[in-house]
Amino acid sequence: MIQKVLAVIGLVVCLAMLLRMVVAPRRRQAFDAAMRRASQGTGERLQRLLRWRPTARKNAARAAEEAIERARRQAVDREGNVYRPKSFKGPRKPH
């Protein structure tokens, strides 16, 4: 999907550059001005789009944070960055 989008963007840019080379100098100046006006807010819009996260992702991130907090609050022994719950200390069942 992303490859097709990038291909279409590349095609549009190439066609715009070709059109710019074909037109007369006066029209080229008008074309350049129109492109500048069109692209002024594009960077900000692109950043906003990249920062946007769908609701499902937000919910998953929130659930992960809650699970991490629950694990931190439970009675556990810490060895560096490894959490070992006290329930692991009991006898193990033979297989």
mmCIF file of C-alpha atoms in Angstrom:
data_model
loop_
_atom_site.group_PDB
_atom_site.id
_atom_site.type_symbol
_atom_site.label_atom_id
_atom_site.label_comp_id
_atom_site.label_asym_id
_atom_site.label_seq_id
_atom_site.Cartn_x
_atom_site.Cartn_y
_atom_site.Cartn_z
ATOM 1 C CA MET A 1 0.000 0.000 0.000
ATOM 2 C CA ILE A 2 2.680 2.491 1.030
ATOM 3 C CA GLN A 3 4.708 1.585 -2.062
ATOM 4 C CA LYS A 4 1.797 2.490 -4.321
ATOM 5 C CA VAL A 5 1.301 5.794 -2.525
ATOM 6 C CA LEU A 6 4.991 6.652 -2.869
ATOM 7 C CA ALA A 7 4.912 5.675 -6.550
ATOM 8 C CA VAL A 8 1.917 7.955 -7.170
ATOM 9 C CA ILE A 9 3.617 10.823 -5.319
ATOM 10 C CA GLY A 10 6.760 10.319 -7.420
ATOM 11 C CA LEU A 11 4.715 10.288 -10.608
ATOM 12 C CA VAL A 12 2.897 13.503 -9.668
ATOM 13 C CA VAL A 13 6.195 15.244 -8.849
ATOM 14 C CA CYS A 14 7.742 14.140 -12.149
ATOM 15 C CA LEU A 15 4.715 15.304 -14.129
ATOM 16 C CA ALA A 16 4.764 18.670 -12.341
ATOM 17 C CA MET A 17 8.463 19.109 -13.148
ATOM 18 C CA LEU A 18 7.831 18.159 -16.786
ATOM 19 C CA LEU A 19 4.944 20.635 -17.009
ATOM 20 C CA ARG A 20 7.146 23.349 -15.514
ATOM 21 C CA MET A 21 9.838 22.767 -18.154
ATOM 22 C CA VAL A 22 7.322 22.937 -21.011
ATOM 23 C CA VAL A 23 5.563 26.210 -20.120
ATOM 24 C CA ALA A 24 6.794 29.704 -21.030
ATOM 25 C CA PRO A 25 8.844 31.736 -18.492
ATOM 26 C CA ARG A 26 5.901 33.942 -17.443
ATOM 27 C CA ARG A 27 3.653 30.977 -16.848
ATOM 28 C CA ARG A 28 6.545 29.208 -15.099
ATOM 29 C CA GLN A 29 6.715 32.055 -12.561
ATOM 30 C CA ALA A 30 2.964 31.808 -11.962
ATOM 31 C CA PHE A 31 3.272 28.025 -11.671
ATOM 32 C CA ASP A 32 6.115 28.367 -9.138
ATOM 33 C CA ALA A 33 4.087 30.846 -7.082
ATOM 34 C CA ALA A 34 1.093 28.502 -7.093
ATOM 35 C CA MET A 35 3.293 25.593 -5.981
ATOM 36 C CA ARG A 36 4.755 27.693 -3.129
ATOM 37 C CA ARG A 37 1.261 28.640 -1.942
ATOM 38 C CA ALA A 38 0.089 25.032 -2.144
ATOM 39 C CA SER A 39 3.077 23.670 -0.254
ATOM 40 C CA GLN A 40 3.237 26.188 2.623
ATOM 41 C CA GLY A 41 1.029 24.195 5.012
ATOM 42 C CA THR A 42 2.008 20.755 3.723
ATOM 43 C CA GLY A 43 4.828 20.188 6.227
ATOM 44 C CA GLU A 44 2.594 20.929 9.190
ATOM 45 C CA ARG A 45 -0.216 18.746 7.807
ATOM 46 C CA LEU A 46 2.225 15.888 7.214
ATOM 47 C CA GLN A 47 3.538 16.091 10.784
ATOM 48 C CA ARG A 48 -0.007 16.087 12.161
ATOM 49 C CA LEU A 49 -0.840 13.049 10.034
ATOM 50 C CA LEU A 50 2.250 11.156 11.201
ATOM 51 C CA ARG A 51 1.498 11.889 14.883
ATOM 52 C CA TRP A 52 -2.140 10.738 14.573
ATOM 53 C CA ARG A 53 -2.793 7.287 16.001
ATOM 54 C CA PRO A 54 -5.980 5.325 15.440
ATOM 55 C CA THR A 55 -8.195 4.579 18.429
ATOM 56 C CA ALA A 56 -7.281 0.891 18.479
ATOM 57 C CA ARG A 57 -3.590 1.746 18.798
ATOM 58 C CA LYS A 58 -4.311 4.216 21.585
ATOM 59 C CA ASN A 59 -6.345 1.592 23.435
ATOM 60 C CA ALA A 60 -3.610 -1.013 22.997
ATOM 61 C CA ALA A 61 -0.958 1.401 24.253
ATOM 62 C CA ARG A 62 -3.112 2.299 27.254
ATOM 63 C CA ALA A 63 -3.750 -1.392 28.056
ATOM 64 C CA ALA A 64 -0.026 -2.131 27.836
ATOM 65 C CA GLU A 65 0.778 0.730 30.206
ATOM 66 C CA GLU A 66 -1.855 -0.497 32.677
ATOM 67 C CA ALA A 67 -0.429 -4.030 32.567
ATOM 68 C CA ILE A 68 3.059 -2.713 33.207
ATOM 69 C CA GLU A 69 1.830 -0.647 36.163
ATOM 70 C CA ARG A 70 -0.015 -3.664 37.627
ATOM 71 C CA ALA A 71 3.154 -5.724 37.342
ATOM 72 C CA ARG A 72 5.148 -3.028 39.100
ATOM 73 C CA ARG A 73 2.663 -2.723 41.979
ATOM 74 C CA GLN A 74 2.459 -6.462 42.716
ATOM 75 C CA ALA A 75 4.745 -8.153 45.220
ATOM 76 C CA VAL A 76 7.799 -8.960 43.157
ATOM 77 C CA ASP A 77 11.533 -9.271 43.606
ATOM 78 C CA ARG A 78 13.613 -7.184 41.254
ATOM 79 C CA GLU A 79 16.961 -8.305 39.929
ATOM 80 C CA GLY A 80 18.151 -5.390 37.832
ATOM 81 C CA ASN A 81 15.483 -4.856 35.223
ATOM 82 C CA VAL A 82 13.983 -8.366 35.644
ATOM 83 C CA TYR A 83 10.783 -8.800 37.666
ATOM 84 C CA ARG A 84 10.351 -12.149 39.429
ATOM 85 C CA PRO A 85 6.904 -12.627 41.008
ATOM 86 C CA LYS A 86 6.758 -14.288 44.412
ATOM 87 C CA SER A 87 4.393 -16.892 42.927
ATOM 88 C CA PHE A 88 7.379 -18.306 41.005
ATOM 89 C CA LYS A 89 9.089 -19.329 44.259
ATOM 90 C CA GLY A 90 6.662 -22.159 45.078
ATOM 91 C CA PRO A 91 7.230 -25.822 44.187
ATOM 92 C CA ARG A 92 6.892 -26.659 40.526
ATOM 93 C CA LYS A 93 4.679 -29.419 39.268
ATOM 94 C CA PRO A 94 6.547 -32.326 37.654
ATOM 95 C CA HIS A 95 5.618 -33.088 34.092
#
